[in-house]
PDB file of C-alpha atoms and ligand atoms in Angstrom:
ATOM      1  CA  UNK A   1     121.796 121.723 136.768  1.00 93.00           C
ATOM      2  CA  UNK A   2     123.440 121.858 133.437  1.00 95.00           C
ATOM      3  CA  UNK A   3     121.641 121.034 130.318  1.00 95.00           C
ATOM      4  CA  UNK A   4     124.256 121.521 127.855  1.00 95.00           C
ATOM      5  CA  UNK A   5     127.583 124.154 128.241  1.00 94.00           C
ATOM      6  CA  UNK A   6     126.507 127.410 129.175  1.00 96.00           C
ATOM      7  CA  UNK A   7     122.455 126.436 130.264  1.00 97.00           C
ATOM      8  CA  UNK A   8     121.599 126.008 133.273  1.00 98.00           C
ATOM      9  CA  UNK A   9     117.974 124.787 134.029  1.00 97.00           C
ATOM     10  CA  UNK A  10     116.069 125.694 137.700  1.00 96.00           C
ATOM     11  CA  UNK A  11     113.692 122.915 137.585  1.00 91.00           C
ATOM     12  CA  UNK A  12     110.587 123.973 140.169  1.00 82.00           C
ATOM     13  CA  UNK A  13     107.993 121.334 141.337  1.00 80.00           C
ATOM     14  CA  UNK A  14     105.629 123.064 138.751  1.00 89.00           C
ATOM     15  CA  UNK A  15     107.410 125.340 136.133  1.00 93.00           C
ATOM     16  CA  UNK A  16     111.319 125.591 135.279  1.00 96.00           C
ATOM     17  CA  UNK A  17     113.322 128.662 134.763  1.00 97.00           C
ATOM     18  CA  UNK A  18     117.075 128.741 133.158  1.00 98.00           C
ATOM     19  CA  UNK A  19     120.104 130.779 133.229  1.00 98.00           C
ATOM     20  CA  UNK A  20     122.154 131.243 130.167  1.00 98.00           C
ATOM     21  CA  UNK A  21     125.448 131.827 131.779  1.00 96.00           C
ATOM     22  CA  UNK A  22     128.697 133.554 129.943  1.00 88.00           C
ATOM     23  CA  UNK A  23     131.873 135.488 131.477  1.00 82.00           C
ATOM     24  CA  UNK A  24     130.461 138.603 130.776  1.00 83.00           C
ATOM     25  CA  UNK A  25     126.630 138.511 131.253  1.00 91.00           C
ATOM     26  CA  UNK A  26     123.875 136.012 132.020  1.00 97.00           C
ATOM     27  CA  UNK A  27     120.570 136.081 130.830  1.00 98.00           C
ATOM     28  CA  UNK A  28     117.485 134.772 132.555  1.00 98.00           C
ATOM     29  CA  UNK A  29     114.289 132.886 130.839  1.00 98.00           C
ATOM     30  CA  UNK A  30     111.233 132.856 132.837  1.00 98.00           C
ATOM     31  CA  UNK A  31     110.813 133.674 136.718  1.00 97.00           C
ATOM     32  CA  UNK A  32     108.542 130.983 137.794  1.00 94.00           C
ATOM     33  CA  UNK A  33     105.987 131.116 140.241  1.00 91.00           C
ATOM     34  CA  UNK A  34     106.010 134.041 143.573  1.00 89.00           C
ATOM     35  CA  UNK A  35     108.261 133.064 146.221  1.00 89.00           C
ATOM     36  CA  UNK A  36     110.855 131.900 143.567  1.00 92.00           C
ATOM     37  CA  UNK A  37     113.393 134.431 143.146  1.00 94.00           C
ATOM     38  CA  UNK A  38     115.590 133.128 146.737  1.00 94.00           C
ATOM     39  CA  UNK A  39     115.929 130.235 144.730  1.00 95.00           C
ATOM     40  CA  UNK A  40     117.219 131.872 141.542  1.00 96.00           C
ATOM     41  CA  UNK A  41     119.891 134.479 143.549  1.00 96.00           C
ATOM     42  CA  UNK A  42     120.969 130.868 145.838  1.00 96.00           C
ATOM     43  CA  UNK A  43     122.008 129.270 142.348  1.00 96.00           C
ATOM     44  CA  UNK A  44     123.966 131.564 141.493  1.00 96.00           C
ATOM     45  CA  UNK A  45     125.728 131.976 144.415  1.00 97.00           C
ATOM     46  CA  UNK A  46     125.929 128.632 145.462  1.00 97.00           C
ATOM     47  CA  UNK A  47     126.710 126.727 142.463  1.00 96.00           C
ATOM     48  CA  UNK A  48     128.043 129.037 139.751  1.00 96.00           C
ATOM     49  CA  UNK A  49     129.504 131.444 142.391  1.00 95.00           C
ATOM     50  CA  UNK A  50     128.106 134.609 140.953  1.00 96.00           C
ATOM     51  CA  UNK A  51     126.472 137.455 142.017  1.00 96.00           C
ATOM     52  CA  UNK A  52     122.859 137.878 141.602  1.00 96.00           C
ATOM     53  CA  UNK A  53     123.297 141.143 139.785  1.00 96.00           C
ATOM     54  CA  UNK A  54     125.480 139.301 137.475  1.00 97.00           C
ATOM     55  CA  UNK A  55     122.102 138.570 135.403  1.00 97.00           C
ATOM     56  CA  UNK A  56     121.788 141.612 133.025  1.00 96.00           C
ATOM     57  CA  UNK A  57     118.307 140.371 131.217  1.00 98.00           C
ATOM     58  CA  UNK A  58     115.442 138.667 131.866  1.00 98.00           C
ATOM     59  CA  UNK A  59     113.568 136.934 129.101  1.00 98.00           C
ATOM     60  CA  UNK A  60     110.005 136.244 129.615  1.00 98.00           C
ATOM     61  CA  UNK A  61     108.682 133.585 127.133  1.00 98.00           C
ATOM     62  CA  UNK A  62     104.922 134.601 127.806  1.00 96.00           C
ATOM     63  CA  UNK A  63     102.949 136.231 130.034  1.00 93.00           C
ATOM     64  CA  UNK A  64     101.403 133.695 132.058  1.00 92.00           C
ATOM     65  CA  UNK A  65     101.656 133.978 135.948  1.00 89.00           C
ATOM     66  CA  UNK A  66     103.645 130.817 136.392  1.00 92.00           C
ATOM     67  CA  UNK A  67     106.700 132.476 134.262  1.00 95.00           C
ATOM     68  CA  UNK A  68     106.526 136.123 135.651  1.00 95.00           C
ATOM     69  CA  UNK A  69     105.190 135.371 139.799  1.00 92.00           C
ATOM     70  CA  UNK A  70     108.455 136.406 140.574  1.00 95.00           C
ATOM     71  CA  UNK A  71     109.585 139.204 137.915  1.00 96.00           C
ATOM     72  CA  UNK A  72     109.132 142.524 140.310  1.00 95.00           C
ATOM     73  CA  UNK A  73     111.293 141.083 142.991  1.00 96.00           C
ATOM     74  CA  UNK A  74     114.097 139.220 140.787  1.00 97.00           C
ATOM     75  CA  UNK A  75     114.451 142.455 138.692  1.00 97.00           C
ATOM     76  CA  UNK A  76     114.743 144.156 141.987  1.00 96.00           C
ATOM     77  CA  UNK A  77     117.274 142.385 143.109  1.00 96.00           C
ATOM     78  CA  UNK A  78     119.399 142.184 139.676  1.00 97.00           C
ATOM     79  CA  UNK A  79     118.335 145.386 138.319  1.00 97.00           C
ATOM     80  CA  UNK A  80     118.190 143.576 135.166  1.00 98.00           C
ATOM     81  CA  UNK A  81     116.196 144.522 131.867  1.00 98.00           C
ATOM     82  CA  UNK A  82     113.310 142.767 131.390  1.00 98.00           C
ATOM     83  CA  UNK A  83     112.394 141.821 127.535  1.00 98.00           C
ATOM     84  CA  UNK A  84     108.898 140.679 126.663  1.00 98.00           C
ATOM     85  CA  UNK A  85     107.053 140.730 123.091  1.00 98.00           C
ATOM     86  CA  UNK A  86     104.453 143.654 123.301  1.00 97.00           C
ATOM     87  CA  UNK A  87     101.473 141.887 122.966  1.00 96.00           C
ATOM     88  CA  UNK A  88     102.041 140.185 126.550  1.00 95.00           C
ATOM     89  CA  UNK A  89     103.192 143.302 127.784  1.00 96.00           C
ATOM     90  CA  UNK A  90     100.289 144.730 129.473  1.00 93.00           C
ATOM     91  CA  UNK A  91      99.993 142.151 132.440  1.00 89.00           C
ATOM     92  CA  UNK A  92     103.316 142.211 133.573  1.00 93.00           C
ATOM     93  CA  UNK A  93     102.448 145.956 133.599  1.00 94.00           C
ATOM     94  CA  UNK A  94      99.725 145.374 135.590  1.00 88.00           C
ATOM     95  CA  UNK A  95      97.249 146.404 132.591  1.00 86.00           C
ATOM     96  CA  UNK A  96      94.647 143.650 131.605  1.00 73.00           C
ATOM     97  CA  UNK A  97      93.576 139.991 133.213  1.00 68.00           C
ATOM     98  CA  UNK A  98      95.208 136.927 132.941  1.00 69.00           C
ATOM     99  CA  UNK A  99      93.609 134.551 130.847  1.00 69.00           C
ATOM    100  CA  UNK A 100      92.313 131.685 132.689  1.00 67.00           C
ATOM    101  CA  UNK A 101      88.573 132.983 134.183  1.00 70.00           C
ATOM    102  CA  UNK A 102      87.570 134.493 137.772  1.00 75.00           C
ATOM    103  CA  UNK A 103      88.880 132.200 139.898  1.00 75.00           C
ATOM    104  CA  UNK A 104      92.087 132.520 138.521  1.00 74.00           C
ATOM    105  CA  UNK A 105      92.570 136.059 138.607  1.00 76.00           C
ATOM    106  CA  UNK A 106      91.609 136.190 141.832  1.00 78.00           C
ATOM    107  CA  UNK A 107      93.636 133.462 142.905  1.00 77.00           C
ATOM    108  CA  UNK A 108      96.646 135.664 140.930  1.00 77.00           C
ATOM    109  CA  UNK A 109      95.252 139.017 143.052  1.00 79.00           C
ATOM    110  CA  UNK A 110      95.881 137.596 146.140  1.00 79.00           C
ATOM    111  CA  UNK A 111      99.306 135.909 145.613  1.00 77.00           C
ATOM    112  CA  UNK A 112     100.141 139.360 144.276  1.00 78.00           C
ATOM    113  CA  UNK A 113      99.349 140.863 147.569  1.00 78.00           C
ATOM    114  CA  UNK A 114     101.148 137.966 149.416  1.00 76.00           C
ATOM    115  CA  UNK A 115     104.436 138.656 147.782  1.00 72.00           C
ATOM    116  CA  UNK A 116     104.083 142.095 146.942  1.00 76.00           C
ATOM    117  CA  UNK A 117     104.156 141.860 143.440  1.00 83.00           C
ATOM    118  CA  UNK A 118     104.339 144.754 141.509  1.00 89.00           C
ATOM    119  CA  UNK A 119     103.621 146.378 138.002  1.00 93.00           C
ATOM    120  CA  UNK A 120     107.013 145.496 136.035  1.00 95.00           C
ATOM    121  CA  UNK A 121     107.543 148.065 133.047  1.00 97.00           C
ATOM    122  CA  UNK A 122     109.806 146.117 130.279  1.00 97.00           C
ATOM    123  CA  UNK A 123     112.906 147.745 128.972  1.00 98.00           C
ATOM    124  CA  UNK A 124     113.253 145.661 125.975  1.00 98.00           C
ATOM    125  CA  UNK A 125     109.857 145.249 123.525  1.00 98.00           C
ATOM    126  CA  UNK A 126     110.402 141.923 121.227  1.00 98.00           C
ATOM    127  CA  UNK A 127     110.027 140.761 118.175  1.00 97.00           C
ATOM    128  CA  UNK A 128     110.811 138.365 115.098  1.00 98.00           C
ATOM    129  CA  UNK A 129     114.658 137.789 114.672  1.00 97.00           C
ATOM    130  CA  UNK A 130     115.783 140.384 117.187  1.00 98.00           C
ATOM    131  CA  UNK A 131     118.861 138.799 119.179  1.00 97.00           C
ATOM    132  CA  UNK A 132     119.575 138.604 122.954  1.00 96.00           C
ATOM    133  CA  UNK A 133     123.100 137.298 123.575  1.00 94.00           C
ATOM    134  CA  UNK A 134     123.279 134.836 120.778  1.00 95.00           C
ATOM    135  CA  UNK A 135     120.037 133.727 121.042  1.00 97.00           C
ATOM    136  CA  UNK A 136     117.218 134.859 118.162  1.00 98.00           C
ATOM    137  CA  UNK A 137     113.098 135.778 119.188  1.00 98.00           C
ATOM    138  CA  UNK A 138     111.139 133.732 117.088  1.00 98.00           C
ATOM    139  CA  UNK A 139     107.305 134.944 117.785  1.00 98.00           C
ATOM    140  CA  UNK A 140     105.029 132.155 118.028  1.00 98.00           C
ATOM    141  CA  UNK A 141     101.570 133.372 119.221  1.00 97.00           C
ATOM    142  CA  UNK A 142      98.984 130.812 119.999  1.00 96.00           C
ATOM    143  CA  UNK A 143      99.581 129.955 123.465  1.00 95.00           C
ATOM    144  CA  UNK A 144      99.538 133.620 124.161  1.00 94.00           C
ATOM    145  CA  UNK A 145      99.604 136.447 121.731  1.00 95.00           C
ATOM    146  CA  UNK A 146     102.957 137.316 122.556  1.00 96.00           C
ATOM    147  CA  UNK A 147     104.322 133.969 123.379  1.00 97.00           C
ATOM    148  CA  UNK A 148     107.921 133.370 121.950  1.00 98.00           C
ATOM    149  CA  UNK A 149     110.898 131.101 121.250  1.00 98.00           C
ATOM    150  CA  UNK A 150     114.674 131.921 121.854  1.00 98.00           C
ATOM    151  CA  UNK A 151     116.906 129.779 119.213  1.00 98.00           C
ATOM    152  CA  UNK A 152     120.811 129.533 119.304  1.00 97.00           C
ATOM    153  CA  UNK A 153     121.987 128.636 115.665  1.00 97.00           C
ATOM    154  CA  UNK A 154     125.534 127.809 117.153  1.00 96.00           C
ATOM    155  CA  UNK A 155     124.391 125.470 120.150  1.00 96.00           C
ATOM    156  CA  UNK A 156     121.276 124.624 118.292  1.00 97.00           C
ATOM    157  CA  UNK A 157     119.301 125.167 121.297  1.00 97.00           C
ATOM    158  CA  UNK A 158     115.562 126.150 121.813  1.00 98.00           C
ATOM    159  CA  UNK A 159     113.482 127.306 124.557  1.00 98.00           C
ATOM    160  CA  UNK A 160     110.008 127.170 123.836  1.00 98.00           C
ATOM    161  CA  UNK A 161     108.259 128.136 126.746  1.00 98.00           C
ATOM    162  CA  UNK A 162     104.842 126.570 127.002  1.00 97.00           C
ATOM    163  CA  UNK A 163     104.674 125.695 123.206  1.00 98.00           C
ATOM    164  CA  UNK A 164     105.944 122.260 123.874  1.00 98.00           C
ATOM    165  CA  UNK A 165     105.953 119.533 126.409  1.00 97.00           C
ATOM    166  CA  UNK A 166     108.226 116.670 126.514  1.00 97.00           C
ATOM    167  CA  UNK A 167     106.279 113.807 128.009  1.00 95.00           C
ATOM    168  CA  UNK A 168     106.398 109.870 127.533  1.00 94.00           C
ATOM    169  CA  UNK A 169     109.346 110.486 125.184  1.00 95.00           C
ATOM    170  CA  UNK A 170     107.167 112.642 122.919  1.00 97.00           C
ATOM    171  CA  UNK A 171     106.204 116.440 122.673  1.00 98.00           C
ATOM    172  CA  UNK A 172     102.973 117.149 122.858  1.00 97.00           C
ATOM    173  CA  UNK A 173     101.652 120.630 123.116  1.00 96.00           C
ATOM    174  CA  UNK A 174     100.418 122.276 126.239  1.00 94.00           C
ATOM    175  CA  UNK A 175      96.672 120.993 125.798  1.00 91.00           C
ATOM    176  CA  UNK A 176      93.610 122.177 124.255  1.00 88.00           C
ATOM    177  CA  UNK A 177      92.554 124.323 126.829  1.00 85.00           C
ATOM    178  CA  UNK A 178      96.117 125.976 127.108  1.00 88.00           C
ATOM    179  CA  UNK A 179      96.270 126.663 123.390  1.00 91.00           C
ATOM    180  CA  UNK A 180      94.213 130.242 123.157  1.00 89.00           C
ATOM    181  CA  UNK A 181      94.262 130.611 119.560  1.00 93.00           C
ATOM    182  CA  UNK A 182      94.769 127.164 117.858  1.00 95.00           C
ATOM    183  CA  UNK A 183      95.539 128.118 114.062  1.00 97.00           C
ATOM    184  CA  UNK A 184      98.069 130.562 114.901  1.00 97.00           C
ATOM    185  CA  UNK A 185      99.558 127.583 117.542  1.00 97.00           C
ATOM    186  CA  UNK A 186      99.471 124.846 114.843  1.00 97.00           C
ATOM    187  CA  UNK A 187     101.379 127.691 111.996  1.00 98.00           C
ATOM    188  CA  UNK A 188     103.836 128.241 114.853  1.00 98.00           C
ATOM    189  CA  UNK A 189     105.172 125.151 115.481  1.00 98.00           C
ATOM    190  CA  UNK A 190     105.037 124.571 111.995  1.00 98.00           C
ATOM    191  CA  UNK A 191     107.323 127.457 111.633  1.00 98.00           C
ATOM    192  CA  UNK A 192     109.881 125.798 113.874  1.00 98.00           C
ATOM    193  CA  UNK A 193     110.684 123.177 111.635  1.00 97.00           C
ATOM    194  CA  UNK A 194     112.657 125.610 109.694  1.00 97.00           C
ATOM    195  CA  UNK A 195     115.431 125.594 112.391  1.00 97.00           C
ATOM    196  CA  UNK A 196     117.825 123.230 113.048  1.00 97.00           C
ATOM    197  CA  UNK A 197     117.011 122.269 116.564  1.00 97.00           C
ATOM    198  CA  UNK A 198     118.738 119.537 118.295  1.00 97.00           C
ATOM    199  CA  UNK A 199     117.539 120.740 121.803  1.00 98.00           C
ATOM    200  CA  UNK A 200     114.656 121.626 123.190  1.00 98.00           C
ATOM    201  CA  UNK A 201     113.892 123.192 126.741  1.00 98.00           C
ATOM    202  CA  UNK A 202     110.454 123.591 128.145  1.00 98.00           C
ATOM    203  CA  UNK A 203     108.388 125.414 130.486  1.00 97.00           C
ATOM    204  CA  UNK A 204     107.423 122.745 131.990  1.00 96.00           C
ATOM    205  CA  UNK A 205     108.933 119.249 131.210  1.00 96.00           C
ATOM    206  CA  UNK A 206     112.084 117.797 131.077  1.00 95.00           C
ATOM    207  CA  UNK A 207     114.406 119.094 128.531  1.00 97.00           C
ATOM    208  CA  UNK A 208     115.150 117.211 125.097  1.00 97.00           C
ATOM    209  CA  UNK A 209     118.275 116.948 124.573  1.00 95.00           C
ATOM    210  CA  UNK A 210     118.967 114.083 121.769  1.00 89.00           C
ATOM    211  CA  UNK A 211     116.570 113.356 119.031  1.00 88.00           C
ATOM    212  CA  UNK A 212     114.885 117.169 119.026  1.00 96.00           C
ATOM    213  CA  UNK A 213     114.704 116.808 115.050  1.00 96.00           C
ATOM    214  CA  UNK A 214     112.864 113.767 114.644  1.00 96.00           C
ATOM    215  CA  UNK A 215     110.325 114.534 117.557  1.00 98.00           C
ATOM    216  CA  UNK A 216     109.281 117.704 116.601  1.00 98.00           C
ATOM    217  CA  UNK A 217     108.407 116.536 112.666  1.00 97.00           C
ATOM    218  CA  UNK A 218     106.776 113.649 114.592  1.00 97.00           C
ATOM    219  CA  UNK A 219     104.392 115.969 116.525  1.00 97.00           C
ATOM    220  CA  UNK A 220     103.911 117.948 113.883  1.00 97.00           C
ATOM    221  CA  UNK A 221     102.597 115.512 111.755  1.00 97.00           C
ATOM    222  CA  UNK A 222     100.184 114.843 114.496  1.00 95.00           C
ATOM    223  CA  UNK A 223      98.814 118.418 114.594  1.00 91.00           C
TER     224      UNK A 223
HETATM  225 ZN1  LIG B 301     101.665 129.402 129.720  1.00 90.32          ZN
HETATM  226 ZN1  LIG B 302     103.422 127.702 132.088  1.00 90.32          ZN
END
């Protein structure tokens, strides 16, 4: 559905991915989990009546396997760039573990044999203030080292991957055991106080989309 003009959100039953839709190009943030990517191409022909090659980027907030399950076959089916920050480069590259312990990665091996994922090798590197569309990388490590924010100064719109959660009417962060290094979490968010936000759109969560201002100084304050 539509957030605001131009946003589209895919909510899934455990992570969301959006579409930032224009005439010309359209840019998508996260992939979601394996076995998502029918979902993503039916959008876009269903409802906005584009093509799936129509998407030109792909954005990936952070490197977890909930955001990129799906990367190898989406960007094979929109031969679109993918843009990541370079220190969560290496897993979508199929370099490194995922955070998260044994059973985890071994849960993440064998959905990666299930779908056929493969080794993604990014076109686009980010970092701090570069611009995709009209939409600005802010890094915010913590989370993961190469975890980032996209902000739109004209629409005033954020999405924050899993930085924030919008839950009972308040943001809270993705939880302790989520937040890998928690100084560099608690100087990020700080960090986003400098923008005028007036929406936010998660990873996870419902989407704020009145209020963003006062919510975010409010969680802040309870870092
Ligand atoms: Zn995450
Ligand atoms: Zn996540």
């Amino acid at each position: 559905m539509e957030i605001i003009s131009g946003i589209h959100e895919l909510r899934g039953r455990i992570v969301n991915c959006y579409l930032i839709v224009n005439n010309d190009e359209i840019i998508l943030i996260d992939t979601g989990l394996p076995g998502n990517s029918s979902k993503i191409t039916k959008y876009l022909e269903n409802t906005l009546k584009r093509s799936p090659q129509d998407i030109n980027t792909i954005v990936i907030t952070h490197n977890h396997f909930d955001h990129v399950g799906s990367l190898s076959k989406i960007k094979e089916i929109t031969g679109a760039k993918v843009a990541i920050h370079p220190a969560d480069a290496d897993f979508i590259r199929g370099k490194g573990n995922h955070v998260g312990g044994a059973f985890a990665n071994a849960m993440i091996k064998l959905l990666k044999i299930i779908y056929q994922s493969k080794p993604v090798e990014p076109e686009i590197l980010l970092s701090e203030g570069d611009l995709i569309g009209d939409y600005q990388v802010i890094h915010t490590p913590g989370h993961s080292p190469g975890s980032i924010c996209l902000y739109n100064p004209k629409n005033k719109a954020i999405f924050v991957g899993d930085n924030l959660q919008y839950t009972k009417g308040k943001l809270q962060s993705p939880g302790e055991k989520l937040i890998l290094e928690p100084a560099k979490y608690e100087e990020s968010i700080k960090r986003l106080l400098d923008y005028d936000i007036e929406v936010i759109l998660t990873g996870h969560t419902a989407p704020v989309t009145s209020d963003a201002r006062h919510l975010l100084e409010d969680f802040v304050n309870r870092l």
